[in-house]
Amino acid sequence: MDDKYPNQPNTSSNGLARAGTGVGRALLRRCPFCGAKHIFENWFTLKKQCPGCGSVFEPEDGYMLGSYVVNLGLTAVIGVLFAVSVVFGTDLSVIAVQIAAVVLVVGLPLFLYGYSQLFWICIDLVFNSTQKFDPAQAAGRAHHHHA
Ligand SMILES: [Zn+2]
């Protein structure tokens, strides 16, 4: 890893430990590898590399497609919880429930998108070490890909 980055990524050899630590950091919108803050360009867009440890957040083309699946799954789960709580717990009018549902269905994926990308990385960390996200490794793969 490059010397210009102050942090070391989590090198634990235990996949579940790497992922668990990563999820805790992801919930705070911090780097899953080292816990650094300010890893987003804006609400939706991750920086290319972590300013703390230099890890590459998208180590290969199309890598973040999986985050859409995570996002859909989270939206579905929260949507079902919302539906159940409406059915059993409120006396809102039908129109109010419909408005709330639309806001939820449109707003949730937008709200969750950044988290979904970080959670997707955490799922990957169960199986792959942080080596995969090392910029030198990622550059090597890209080079071979285009050669
Ligand atoms: Zn980091």
Coordinates of N, CA, C and O and ligand atoms in Angstrom, one line a residue:
M1 N 0.8 -1.2 0.0 CA 0.0 0.0 0.0 C 0.9 1.3 0.0 O 1.9 1.3 0.6
D2 N 0.4 2.3 -0.7 CA 1.2 3.5 -0.9 C 1.4 4.2 0.5 O 0.5 4.3 1.3
D3 N 2.6 4.8 0.6 CA 2.9 5.5 1.9 C 2.1 6.8 2.1 O 2.1 7.3 3.2
K4 N 1.6 7.3 1.1 CA 0.9 8.6 1.3 C -0.4 8.5 2.0 O -1.0 9.5 2.4
Y5 N -0.9 7.3 2.2 CA -2.1 7.1 3.0 C -1.8 6.7 4.4 O -1.0 5.8 4.7
P6 N -2.5 7.4 5.4 CA -2.1 7.2 6.8 C -2.6 5.9 7.4 O -2.0 5.4 8.3
N7 N -3.7 5.3 6.8 CA -4.3 4.1 7.5 C -3.9 2.9 6.7 O -3.6 2.9 5.5
Q8 N -4.0 1.8 7.5 CA -3.9 0.4 6.9 C -5.3 -0.2 6.8 O -6.1 -0.1 7.7
P9 N -5.6 -0.8 5.6 CA -6.9 -1.5 5.6 C -6.9 -2.7 6.6 O -5.8 -3.2 7.0
N10 N -8.1 -3.1 6.9 CA -8.2 -4.3 7.9 C -7.7 -5.5 7.2 O -8.2 -6.0 6.3
T11 N -6.6 -6.1 7.8 CA -6.0 -7.3 7.2 C -6.4 -8.6 7.9 O -5.7 -9.6 7.8
S12 N -7.4 -8.5 8.7 CA -7.9 -9.7 9.4 C -8.1 -10.9 8.4 O -8.5 -10.7 7.3
S13 N -7.6 -12.1 8.8 CA -7.8 -13.2 7.9 C -9.1 -13.9 8.1 O -9.5 -14.8 7.3
N14 N -10.0 -13.4 9.0 CA -11.3 -13.9 9.2 C -12.3 -13.1 8.4 O -12.5 -11.9 8.7
G15 N -12.9 -13.8 7.4 CA -13.8 -13.1 6.5 C -15.0 -12.5 7.2 O -15.4 -11.3 6.9
L16 N -15.6 -13.2 8.1 CA -16.8 -12.6 8.8 C -16.4 -11.5 9.7 O -17.2 -10.5 9.8
A17 N -15.2 -11.5 10.3 CA -14.7 -10.4 11.1 C -14.5 -9.2 10.2 O -14.9 -8.1 10.6
R18 N -13.9 -9.4 9.0 CA -13.7 -8.3 8.1 C -15.0 -7.7 7.7 O -15.2 -6.4 7.7
A19 N -16.0 -8.5 7.4 CA -17.3 -8.0 6.9 C -18.0 -7.3 8.1 O -18.6 -6.3 7.9
G20 N -18.0 -7.9 9.3 CA -18.7 -7.4 10.4 C -18.2 -6.0 10.8 O -18.9 -5.1 11.0
T21 N -16.8 -5.9 10.8 CA -16.2 -4.6 11.1 C -16.6 -3.6 10.0 O -17.0 -2.4 10.3
G22 N -16.6 -4.1 8.7 CA -17.0 -3.2 7.6 C -18.4 -2.7 7.7 O -18.7 -1.5 7.4
V23 N -19.4 -3.6 8.1 CA -20.8 -3.2 8.2 C -20.9 -2.1 9.2 O -21.6 -1.1 9.0
G24 N -20.2 -2.2 10.4 CA -20.3 -1.2 11.4 C -19.8 0.2 10.9 O -20.5 1.2 11.2
R25 N -18.8 0.1 10.1 CA -18.2 1.4 9.5 C -19.2 1.9 8.4 O -19.4 3.1 8.3
A26 N -19.7 1.0 7.6 CA -20.6 1.4 6.5 C -21.9 2.1 7.1 O -22.3 3.0 6.4
L27 N -22.4 1.7 8.2 CA -23.5 2.3 8.8 C -23.2 3.8 9.1 O -24.2 4.6 9.1
L28 N -22.0 4.1 9.3 CA -21.6 5.5 9.6 C -21.1 6.2 8.4 O -20.5 7.3 8.4
R29 N -21.2 5.5 7.2 CA -20.7 6.0 5.9 C -19.2 6.2 6.0 O -18.7 7.2 5.4
R30 N -18.5 5.3 6.6 CA -17.1 5.4 6.7 C -16.5 4.2 5.8 O -17.2 3.3 5.5
C31 N -15.2 4.3 5.6 CA -14.5 3.3 4.8 C -14.6 1.9 5.5 O -14.3 1.8 6.6
P32 N -15.1 0.9 4.8 CA -15.3 -0.5 5.3 C -13.9 -1.1 5.7 O -13.8 -2.0 6.5
F33 N -12.9 -0.6 5.0 CA -11.5 -1.2 5.2 C -10.8 -0.6 6.4 O -10.1 -1.3 7.1
C34 N -10.9 0.7 6.6 CA -10.0 1.4 7.6 C -10.8 2.3 8.5 O -10.3 2.8 9.5
G35 N -12.1 2.6 8.2 CA -12.9 3.4 9.1 C -12.8 4.9 8.8 O -13.3 5.7 9.6
A36 N -12.0 5.3 7.8 CA -11.9 6.8 7.5 C -13.2 7.4 7.1 O -14.1 6.8 6.5
K37 N -13.3 8.7 7.5 CA -14.5 9.5 7.1 C -14.3 10.1 5.7 O -13.2 10.1 5.2
H38 N -15.3 10.8 5.3 CA -15.2 11.6 4.0 C -14.8 10.8 2.8 O -13.9 11.2 2.1
I39 N -15.5 9.7 2.6 CA -15.1 8.8 1.5 C -16.1 9.0 0.4 O -16.0 8.4 -0.7
F40 N -17.1 9.9 0.5 CA -18.1 10.2 -0.5 C -17.8 11.6 -1.2 O -17.5 12.5 -0.5
E41 N -17.9 11.6 -2.5 CA -17.9 12.9 -3.2 C -19.2 13.7 -2.9 O -19.2 14.9 -2.7
N42 N -20.3 13.0 -2.9 CA -21.6 13.5 -2.5 C -22.4 12.4 -1.9 O -21.9 11.3 -1.7
W43 N -23.7 12.6 -1.7 CA -24.5 11.6 -1.0 C -24.5 10.3 -1.8 O -24.5 9.2 -1.1
F44 N -24.4 10.3 -3.1 CA -24.5 9.1 -3.9 C -23.1 8.5 -4.3 O -23.0 7.3 -4.5
T45 N -22.1 9.3 -4.5 CA -20.9 8.9 -5.2 C -19.8 8.7 -4.3 O -19.3 9.6 -3.6
L46 N -19.2 7.5 -4.3 CA -18.0 7.2 -3.6 C -16.8 7.8 -4.3 O -16.8 7.8 -5.5
K47 N -15.8 8.2 -3.6 CA -14.6 8.6 -4.2 C -13.9 7.3 -4.8 O -14.3 6.2 -4.5
K48 N -13.0 7.6 -5.7 CA -12.4 6.4 -6.4 C -11.6 5.6 -5.4 O -11.6 4.4 -5.4
Q49 N -10.9 6.3 -4.5 CA -10.0 5.7 -3.5 C -10.3 6.3 -2.2 O -10.7 7.4 -2.0
C50 N -10.1 5.4 -1.1 CA -10.3 5.9 0.2 C -9.2 6.9 0.6 O -8.0 6.6 0.4
P51 N -9.6 8.1 1.1 CA -8.5 9.0 1.5 C -7.7 8.5 2.7 O -6.6 9.1 2.9
G52 N -8.2 7.6 3.4 CA -7.5 7.0 4.6 C -6.5 6.0 4.2 O -5.4 6.0 4.7
C53 N -6.9 5.0 3.5 CA -6.1 3.8 3.3 C -5.8 3.6 1.8 O -5.0 2.7 1.4
G54 N -6.4 4.3 0.9 CA -6.0 4.2 -0.5 C -6.7 3.1 -1.2 O -6.5 2.9 -2.4
S55 N -7.6 2.3 -0.5 CA -8.3 1.2 -1.2 C -9.2 1.7 -2.3 O -9.7 2.8 -2.2
V56 N -9.2 0.9 -3.4 CA -10.1 1.3 -4.5 C -11.5 0.7 -4.3 O -11.6 -0.5 -4.1
F57 N -12.5 1.6 -4.3 CA -13.8 1.1 -4.0 C -14.5 0.3 -5.1 O -15.4 -0.5 -4.9
E58 N -14.0 0.5 -6.3 CA -14.6 -0.2 -7.5 C -13.4 -0.9 -8.2 O -12.9 -0.4 -9.1
P59 N -13.0 -2.1 -7.7 CA -11.8 -2.7 -8.2 C -11.9 -3.3 -9.6 O -10.9 -3.6 -10.2
E60 N -13.1 -3.4 -10.1 CA -13.2 -3.9 -11.5 C -14.4 -3.2 -12.1 O -15.4 -2.8 -11.4
D61 N -14.5 -3.2 -13.5 CA -15.6 -2.6 -14.2 C -16.9 -3.3 -13.8 O -16.9 -4.6 -13.8
G62 N -18.0 -2.6 -13.6 CA -19.2 -3.2 -13.3 C -19.3 -3.8 -11.9 O -20.3 -4.4 -11.5
Y63 N -18.3 -3.5 -11.1 CA -18.3 -4.1 -9.7 C -19.5 -3.7 -8.9 O -20.1 -4.4 -8.2
M64 N -19.9 -2.4 -9.1 CA -21.0 -1.8 -8.2 C -22.4 -2.2 -8.7 O -23.4 -1.8 -8.1
L65 N -22.5 -3.0 -9.8 CA -23.8 -3.5 -10.2 C -24.5 -4.3 -9.0 O -25.7 -4.2 -8.8
G66 N -23.7 -5.0 -8.3 CA -24.2 -5.7 -7.1 C -24.9 -4.9 -6.1 O -25.8 -5.3 -5.4
S67 N -24.4 -3.6 -6.0 CA -25.0 -2.7 -5.0 C -26.5 -2.4 -5.3 O -27.2 -2.1 -4.4
Y68 N -26.9 -2.5 -6.6 CA -28.3 -2.3 -6.9 C -29.1 -3.4 -6.3 O -30.3 -3.2 -5.9
V69 N -28.6 -4.6 -6.4 CA -29.3 -5.7 -5.8 C -29.5 -5.5 -4.3 O -30.6 -5.7 -3.7
V70 N -28.4 -5.1 -3.6 CA -28.5 -4.8 -2.2 C -29.5 -3.7 -1.9 O -30.3 -3.8 -1.0
N71 N -29.5 -2.7 -2.8 CA -30.4 -1.6 -2.6 C -31.8 -2.0 -2.8 O -32.7 -1.7 -1.9
L72 N -32.1 -2.8 -3.8 CA -33.5 -3.3 -4.0 C -33.9 -4.2 -2.8 O -35.1 -4.1 -2.3
G73 N -33.0 -5.0 -2.3 CA -33.3 -5.9 -1.2 C -33.7 -5.1 0.0 O -34.7 -5.4 0.7
L74 N -32.9 -4.1 0.3 CA -33.1 -3.3 1.5 C -34.4 -2.5 1.4 O -35.2 -2.5 2.3
T75 N -34.7 -2.0 0.2 CA -35.9 -1.3 0.0 C -37.1 -2.2 0.1 O -38.1 -1.8 0.7
A76 N -37.0 -3.4 -0.4 CA -38.1 -4.4 -0.3 C -38.4 -4.7 1.2 O -39.5 -4.7 1.6
V77 N -37.3 -5.0 1.9 CA -37.5 -5.3 3.3 C -38.1 -4.2 4.1 O -39.1 -4.4 4.9
I78 N -37.6 -3.0 3.9 CA -38.2 -1.8 4.6 C -39.6 -1.6 4.2 O -40.5 -1.2 5.0
G79 N -39.9 -1.8 2.9 CA -41.2 -1.6 2.3 C -42.2 -2.5 3.0 O -43.3 -2.1 3.3
V80 N -41.8 -3.8 3.1 CA -42.7 -4.8 3.8 C -42.9 -4.4 5.2 O -44.1 -4.5 5.7
L81 N -41.9 -4.0 5.9 CA -42.0 -3.6 7.3 C -43.0 -2.4 7.4 O -43.9 -2.4 8.3
F82 N -42.9 -1.5 6.5 CA -43.8 -0.3 6.4 C -45.2 -0.8 6.2 O -46.1 -0.4 6.9
A83 N -45.4 -1.7 5.2 CA -46.8 -2.2 4.9 C -47.4 -2.9 6.2 O -48.5 -2.6 6.5
V84 N -46.6 -3.7 6.8 CA -47.1 -4.5 8.0 C -47.5 -3.5 9.1 O -48.5 -3.6 9.7
S85 N -46.6 -2.5 9.3 CA -46.9 -1.5 10.4 C -48.1 -0.7 10.1 O -48.9 -0.3 11.0
V86 N -48.3 -0.4 8.8 CA -49.6 0.3 8.4 C -50.8 -0.5 8.7 O -51.8 0.0 9.2
V87 N -50.7 -1.8 8.2 CA -51.9 -2.6 8.4 C -52.3 -2.8 9.8 O -53.4 -2.8 10.2
F88 N -51.2 -3.0 10.7 CA -51.5 -3.4 12.1 C -51.5 -2.2 13.0 O -52.0 -2.3 14.1
G89 N -50.9 -1.1 12.6 CA -50.6 -0.1 13.6 C -51.1 1.3 13.5 O -50.9 2.1 14.3
T90 N -51.7 1.6 12.3 CA -52.1 3.0 12.2 C -53.6 3.1 11.7 O -54.2 2.2 11.3
D91 N -54.1 4.3 11.9 CA -55.4 4.6 11.3 C -55.3 5.8 10.3 O -56.2 6.6 10.2
L92 N -54.2 5.8 9.6 CA -54.0 6.8 8.5 C -55.1 6.6 7.4 O -55.5 5.5 7.2
S93 N -55.4 7.7 6.7 CA -56.3 7.5 5.6 C -55.6 6.8 4.5 O -54.4 6.8 4.4
V94 N -56.4 6.3 3.5 CA -55.8 5.5 2.4 C -54.9 6.5 1.6 O -53.8 6.1 1.2
I95 N -55.3 7.7 1.4 CA -54.5 8.6 0.6 C -53.2 8.9 1.3 O -52.2 8.9 0.6
A96 N -53.2 9.1 2.6 CA -52.0 9.4 3.3 C -51.0 8.2 3.2 O -49.8 8.4 3.0
V97 N -51.6 7.0 3.3 CA -50.8 5.8 3.2 C -50.2 5.7 1.8 O -49.0 5.4 1.6
Q98 N -51.0 6.0 0.8 CA -50.5 6.0 -0.6 C -49.3 7.0 -0.8 O -48.3 6.7 -1.4
I99 N -49.5 8.2 -0.3 CA -48.5 9.2 -0.4 C -47.2 8.7 0.3 O -46.1 8.8 -0.3
A100 N -47.4 8.2 1.5 CA -46.2 7.7 2.2 C -45.5 6.6 1.5 O -44.3 6.5 1.4
A101 N -46.3 5.7 0.9 CA -45.7 4.6 0.1 C -44.9 5.1 -1.1 O -43.8 4.6 -1.3
V102 N -45.4 6.1 -1.8 CA -44.7 6.6 -2.9 C -43.4 7.2 -2.5 O -42.3 7.0 -3.1
V103 N -43.5 8.1 -1.5 CA -42.3 8.7 -1.0 C -41.2 7.7 -0.6 O -40.1 7.8 -0.8
L104 N -41.7 6.6 0.1 CA -40.8 5.5 0.5 C -40.2 4.8 -0.7 O -39.0 4.6 -0.7
V105 N -41.0 4.5 -1.6 CA -40.5 3.7 -2.8 C -39.5 4.5 -3.6 O -38.5 4.0 -4.1
V106 N -39.8 5.8 -3.7 CA -38.9 6.7 -4.5 C -37.7 7.1 -3.7 O -36.5 7.1 -4.1
G107 N -38.0 7.5 -2.4 CA -36.9 8.1 -1.6 C -35.9 7.1 -1.0 O -34.8 7.4 -0.9
L108 N -36.5 5.9 -0.6 CA -35.6 5.0 0.1 C -34.4 4.6 -0.8 O -33.2 4.6 -0.3
P109 N -34.6 4.1 -2.0 CA -33.4 3.7 -2.8 C -32.4 4.9 -2.9 O -31.1 4.6 -2.9
L110 N -32.8 6.1 -3.0 CA -31.9 7.2 -3.1 C -31.2 7.4 -1.8 O -30.0 7.6 -1.8
F111 N -31.9 7.3 -0.7 CA -31.3 7.5 0.6 C -30.3 6.3 0.9 O -29.3 6.6 1.4
L112 N -30.7 5.1 0.4 CA -29.9 4.0 0.8 C -28.7 3.7 -0.1 O -27.9 2.9 0.1
Y113 N -28.6 4.4 -1.3 CA -27.7 4.0 -2.3 C -26.2 4.0 -1.8 O -25.5 3.0 -2.1
G114 N -25.8 5.0 -1.1 CA -24.4 5.0 -0.6 C -24.2 3.9 0.3 O -23.1 3.2 0.2
Y115 N -25.1 3.6 1.2 CA -25.0 2.5 2.1 C -24.9 1.2 1.4 O -24.1 0.3 1.7
S116 N -25.7 1.1 0.3 CA -25.8 -0.2 -0.4 C -24.4 -0.5 -1.0 O -24.0 -1.7 -1.1
Q117 N -23.8 0.5 -1.5 CA -22.4 0.3 -2.1 C -21.5 -0.2 -1.1 O -20.7 -1.1 -1.3
L118 N -21.5 0.4 0.1 CA -20.6 0.0 1.2 C -21.0 -1.4 1.7 O -20.1 -2.2 1.9
F119 N -22.3 -1.7 1.8 CA -22.7 -3.1 2.2 C -22.2 -4.1 1.2 O -21.9 -5.2 1.5
W120 N -22.3 -3.7 -0.1 CA -21.9 -4.7 -1.2 C -20.4 -5.0 -1.0 O -20.0 -6.2 -1.1
I121 N -19.6 -4.0 -0.7 CA -18.2 -4.3 -0.4 C -18.0 -5.2 0.8 O -17.2 -6.1 0.8
C122 N -18.9 -5.0 1.8 CA -18.8 -5.8 3.0 C -19.1 -7.3 2.7 O -18.5 -8.2 3.2
I123 N -20.1 -7.5 1.8 CA -20.5 -8.8 1.4 C -19.2 -9.5 0.7 O -18.9 -10.6 1.0
D124 N -18.6 -8.7 -0.1 CA -17.4 -9.2 -0.8 C -16.3 -9.5 0.2 O -15.5 -10.5 0.0
L125 N -16.2 -8.7 1.3 CA -15.1 -8.9 2.3 C -15.3 -10.3 3.0 O -14.4 -10.7 3.7
V126 N -16.5 -10.9 3.0 CA -16.6 -12.2 3.6 C -15.8 -13.2 2.9 O -15.2 -14.1 3.4
F127 N -15.6 -13.0 1.5 CA -14.9 -14.0 0.7 C -13.6 -13.5 0.2 O -12.7 -14.3 0.0
N128 N -13.4 -12.2 0.1 CA -12.1 -11.7 -0.4 C -11.4 -10.8 0.6 O -12.1 -10.0 1.3
S129 N -10.1 -10.9 0.7 CA -9.4 -10.0 1.6 C -9.3 -8.6 1.0 O -9.7 -8.4 -0.2
T130 N -8.8 -7.6 1.8 CA -8.7 -6.3 1.3 C -7.7 -6.1 0.2 O -7.6 -5.1 -0.4
Q131 N -6.9 -7.2 0.0 CA -5.9 -7.2 -1.1 C -6.6 -6.9 -2.4 O -6.0 -6.2 -3.3
K132 N -7.8 -7.4 -2.6 CA -8.5 -7.2 -3.8 C -8.7 -5.7 -4.1 O -8.8 -5.3 -5.3
F133 N -8.7 -4.9 -3.1 CA -9.0 -3.4 -3.3 C -7.8 -2.6 -3.2 O -7.8 -1.4 -3.3
D134 N -6.6 -3.2 -3.1 CA -5.4 -2.5 -3.2 C -5.2 -1.9 -4.5 O -5.4 -2.6 -5.6
P135 N -4.8 -0.6 -4.6 CA -4.7 0.0 -5.9 C -3.8 -0.6 -6.9 O -4.0 -0.7 -8.1
A136 N -2.7 -1.2 -6.3 CA -1.7 -1.8 -7.2 C -2.3 -3.1 -7.8 O -2.1 -3.3 -9.0
Q137 N -3.0 -3.8 -7.0 CA -3.7 -5.0 -7.5 C -4.7 -4.7 -8.6 O -4.8 -5.3 -9.6
A138 N -5.6 -3.7 -8.2 CA -6.6 -3.3 -9.2 C -6.0 -2.8 -10.5 O -6.5 -3.1 -11.6
A139 N -4.9 -2.0 -10.4 CA -4.3 -1.5 -11.6 C -3.7 -2.7 -12.4 O -3.8 -2.7 -13.6
G140 N -3.1 -3.7 -11.7 CA -2.6 -4.8 -12.4 C -3.7 -5.6 -13.2 O -3.5 -5.9 -14.4
R141 N -4.8 -5.8 -12.6 CA -5.9 -6.4 -13.3 C -6.4 -5.6 -14.5 O -6.6 -6.2 -15.6
A142 N -6.5 -4.3 -14.3 CA -7.0 -3.5 -15.4 C -6.0 -3.6 -16.5 O -6.4 -3.6 -17.7
H143 N -4.7 -3.6 -16.2 CA -3.7 -3.7 -17.2 C -3.8 -4.9 -18.0 O -3.8 -4.9 -19.3
H144 N -4.0 -6.1 -17.3 CA -4.1 -7.3 -18.0 C -5.4 -7.4 -18.9 O -5.4 -7.9 -20.0
H145 N -6.4 -6.7 -18.3 CA -7.7 -6.7 -19.0 C -7.6 -6.1 -20.4 O -8.1 -6.6 -21.4
H146 N -6.8 -5.0 -20.4 CA -6.7 -4.2 -21.7 C -5.6 -4.7 -22.6 O -5.5 -4.3 -23.7
A147 N -4.7 -5.6 -22.0 CA -3.5 -6.0 -22.8 C -3.9 -6.9 -23.9 O -5.0 -7.6 -23.9
Ligands
ZN1 ZN -10.0 3.3 4.0

